[in-house]
Coordinates of C-alpha atoms in Angstrom, one line a residue:
M1 CA -10.6 11.3 -22.2
V2 CA -12.2 10.0 -19.2
R3 CA -13.4 6.1 -18.9
A4 CA -14.6 3.7 -16.6
H5 CA -12.2 0.6 -15.9
P6 CA -13.0 -3.0 -16.8
E7 CA -15.8 -4.3 -14.3
C8 CA -13.1 -7.0 -12.9
L9 CA -10.4 -4.2 -12.0
V10 CA -9.7 -1.2 -9.7
H11 CA -8.5 1.7 -11.0
P12 CA -4.4 1.4 -11.8
A13 CA -3.4 3.8 -9.1
T14 CA -5.2 1.9 -6.5
A15 CA -3.7 -1.5 -7.5
L16 CA 0.0 0.2 -7.4
A17 CA -1.1 1.8 -4.0
A18 CA -2.2 -1.9 -3.1
W19 CA 1.1 -3.4 -4.2
L20 CA 2.9 -1.0 -2.0
G21 CA 1.1 -1.2 1.1
A22 CA 1.3 -4.9 0.5
A23 CA 5.1 -4.3 0.4
L24 CA 4.9 -2.3 3.8
L25 CA 2.4 -4.9 5.3
L26 CA 4.7 -8.1 5.0
Q27 CA 7.3 -6.4 6.8
H28 CA 4.9 -6.6 9.9
L29 CA 3.7 -10.5 9.2
E30 CA 6.0 -13.6 10.2
G31 CA 5.4 -17.3 11.0
A32 CA 2.0 -18.7 10.0
A33 CA 0.5 -15.2 9.0
L34 CA 3.2 -14.8 6.7
G35 CA 3.2 -18.4 5.1
L36 CA -0.3 -18.2 4.4
S37 CA -0.1 -15.1 2.8
C38 CA 2.6 -16.0 0.9
A39 CA 0.6 -19.2 -0.5
L40 CA -2.4 -17.3 -1.2
A41 CA -0.2 -14.5 -3.1
T42 CA 1.8 -17.2 -5.2
G43 CA -1.5 -19.5 -6.0
L44 CA -3.2 -17.0 -6.9
A45 CA -0.6 -15.7 -9.6
L46 CA 0.4 -19.3 -10.6
A47 CA -3.3 -19.7 -11.5
V48 CA -3.9 -16.4 -13.0
L49 CA -0.5 -15.5 -14.6
P50 CA 1.7 -18.7 -14.1
R51 CA 4.4 -17.6 -17.1
R52 CA 4.7 -13.8 -16.1
F53 CA 5.1 -14.8 -12.3
L54 CA 7.5 -17.6 -13.1
A55 CA 9.7 -15.1 -15.1
L56 CA 9.8 -12.7 -12.5
L57 CA 10.7 -15.5 -9.9
F58 CA 13.7 -16.7 -12.2
R59 CA 15.3 -13.1 -12.8
S60 CA 15.2 -12.8 -8.9
R61 CA 16.5 -16.2 -7.9
W62 CA 19.8 -14.7 -7.1
L63 CA 18.5 -12.1 -4.9
L64 CA 16.3 -14.8 -3.3
L65 CA 19.4 -16.9 -2.4
A66 CA 21.5 -13.7 -1.1
L67 CA 18.9 -13.2 1.5
L68 CA 19.2 -16.7 2.6
L69 CA 23.1 -16.9 2.9
A70 CA 23.2 -13.4 4.0
H71 CA 21.2 -14.2 7.5
A72 CA 22.5 -17.5 7.7
L73 CA 26.1 -16.2 7.4
L74 CA 25.1 -13.3 9.7
A75 CA 23.8 -15.5 12.4
P76 CA 26.0 -17.0 15.3
E77 CA 27.3 -20.2 14.3
G78 CA 24.8 -23.1 14.9
E79 CA 22.1 -20.6 15.5
P80 CA 19.0 -21.6 12.9
A81 CA 17.3 -18.1 13.5
G82 CA 19.6 -16.7 11.0
W83 CA 17.9 -19.4 8.4
K84 CA 14.7 -18.6 9.5
A85 CA 15.0 -14.9 9.3
G86 CA 16.6 -15.6 5.4
G87 CA 13.7 -17.6 4.5
E88 CA 10.9 -15.2 5.6
Q89 CA 12.2 -12.6 3.7
A90 CA 12.6 -14.5 0.7
A91 CA 8.8 -15.2 1.3
R92 CA 8.0 -11.7 1.6
L93 CA 10.0 -11.4 -1.7
V94 CA 8.4 -14.3 -3.7
A95 CA 4.6 -12.7 -2.4
L96 CA 5.5 -9.4 -3.6
L97 CA 6.6 -10.7 -6.8
A98 CA 3.5 -12.6 -7.1
L99 CA 1.5 -9.7 -6.5
L100 CA 3.5 -7.5 -8.8
A101 CA 3.2 -10.5 -11.5
L102 CA -0.6 -10.0 -11.4
V103 CA -0.5 -6.0 -11.3
L104 CA 1.7 -6.1 -14.5
G105 CA -0.5 -8.7 -15.9
S106 CA -3.8 -7.1 -15.3
Y107 CA -3.1 -3.3 -16.7
S108 CA -1.6 -2.1 -20.3
R109 CA 1.5 -0.1 -19.8
E110 CA -0.3 3.1 -20.5
A111 CA -2.9 2.6 -17.9
L112 CA 0.1 1.7 -15.2
L113 CA 1.9 4.7 -16.3
A114 CA -1.5 6.8 -15.7
G115 CA -1.7 5.4 -12.5
F116 CA 1.8 6.3 -11.6
Y117 CA 1.2 9.7 -12.4
V118 CA -1.9 9.6 -10.1
L119 CA -0.1 8.6 -7.4
L120 CA 2.5 11.6 -8.2
M121 CA 0.1 14.3 -8.5
P122 CA 0.4 15.3 -4.4
L123 CA 4.0 15.6 -4.8
S124 CA 3.7 18.4 -6.8
W125 CA 3.6 20.5 -3.8
A126 CA 7.2 19.6 -3.4
G127 CA 8.3 20.6 -6.9
V128 CA 8.2 16.9 -8.4
K129 CA 6.7 16.9 -12.1
A130 CA 4.6 14.3 -12.3
E131 CA 4.3 14.6 -16.2
R132 CA 7.8 14.5 -16.6
V133 CA 8.3 11.5 -14.4
A134 CA 5.7 9.8 -16.2
V135 CA 6.8 10.7 -19.7
R136 CA 10.3 9.4 -18.6
L137 CA 8.8 5.8 -17.4
W138 CA 6.9 5.7 -20.4
L139 CA 10.2 6.4 -22.7
T140 CA 12.4 4.1 -20.4
L141 CA 10.1 1.2 -20.9
H142 CA 9.7 2.0 -24.7
Y143 CA 12.9 1.8 -25.7
A144 CA 13.4 -1.3 -23.3
E145 CA 10.7 -3.1 -24.7
G146 CA 12.2 -2.3 -28.1
A147 CA 15.6 -3.5 -27.1
R148 CA 14.4 -6.9 -25.6
A149 CA 12.3 -7.4 -28.9
A150 CA 15.7 -6.6 -31.4
G151 CA 18.2 -8.1 -28.6
R152 CA 20.7 -5.3 -29.5
R153 CA 20.4 -2.6 -26.8
S154 CA 21.4 -2.6 -23.0
L155 CA 20.9 -0.1 -20.5
A156 CA 24.1 1.6 -21.7
D157 CA 22.5 2.2 -24.7
L158 CA 19.4 3.8 -22.8
A159 CA 21.7 6.2 -21.2
R160 CA 23.0 7.2 -24.5
L161 CA 19.5 8.1 -25.9
P162 CA 19.2 11.5 -27.9
M163 CA 17.8 14.2 -25.3
S164 CA 15.2 16.8 -26.6
A165 CA 15.3 20.5 -25.5
D166 CA 13.5 19.8 -22.1
D167 CA 16.2 17.3 -21.3
T168 CA 13.6 14.5 -21.9
P169 CA 14.8 11.3 -24.0
A170 CA 13.6 11.6 -27.8
G171 CA 10.8 9.4 -28.7
P172 CA 7.4 9.2 -29.9
G173 CA 5.7 12.5 -31.0
S174 CA 3.5 12.3 -27.9
V175 CA 2.1 10.0 -25.0
M176 CA -1.1 9.9 -24.3
L177 CA -2.0 8.6 -20.9
P178 CA -6.0 7.3 -20.7
A179 CA -7.9 8.9 -17.5
W180 CA -9.3 6.3 -15.4
R181 CA -12.5 6.8 -13.3
F182 CA -12.3 5.8 -9.6
S183 CA -15.2 3.7 -8.6
W184 CA -16.6 2.0 -5.3
R185 CA -14.3 -0.9 -5.9
D186 CA -11.5 1.4 -5.4
A187 CA -13.0 3.1 -2.3
C188 CA -13.2 -0.8 -0.8
V189 CA -9.6 -1.4 -1.4
L190 CA -8.4 1.5 -0.5
A191 CA -10.7 1.2 2.8
A192 CA -9.4 -2.7 3.5
L193 CA -6.0 -1.0 3.3
A194 CA -6.5 1.4 5.7
A195 CA -8.3 -0.9 7.9
A196 CA -5.2 -3.3 7.8
F197 CA -2.7 -0.7 8.6
G198 CA -5.0 0.4 11.4
W199 CA -5.0 -3.3 12.7
L200 CA -1.4 -3.5 12.8
T201 CA -0.5 -0.2 14.2
G202 CA -3.4 -0.4 16.8

């Protein structure tokens, strides 16, 4: 069933594409531009979804520390550029976590999987089965959420899940992914993303 997405949101595939695009764009930003982008992303996440963002930030604390230390230790002794590079990489990661929190908090699990399905469809020419990838991802999230709630399943448990005849983890009898219509908002977001890439590469 095809339906329109809520008025304040874009298609989940557009949101995921924008997040992936942001990950690439942030690699080209540095200095004041990077700081401003990070401040805007984190400020928005803290204002809209503070608990989800802080949870993602807490889970990534060791990665952030590793980025800082790796760049500092690899830099020549007494060279502050290592700390600067590590700080910029950490800022990029914080900005991406903030944007990820906004995406995850704005859509249901089914909507996000529908978005992944749409993004994977063009890869069908290369033999990628978008339906199977989407179903596997849905089942992984399904069991992961159940494990977190019960507090007794680990990643090793997920690897030992019973498999069906087509090598898909056994789970619910069917998975229904909603079909979302694209709107003018999606065109605006994708056009802005293309313009940003054109400006950076031009």
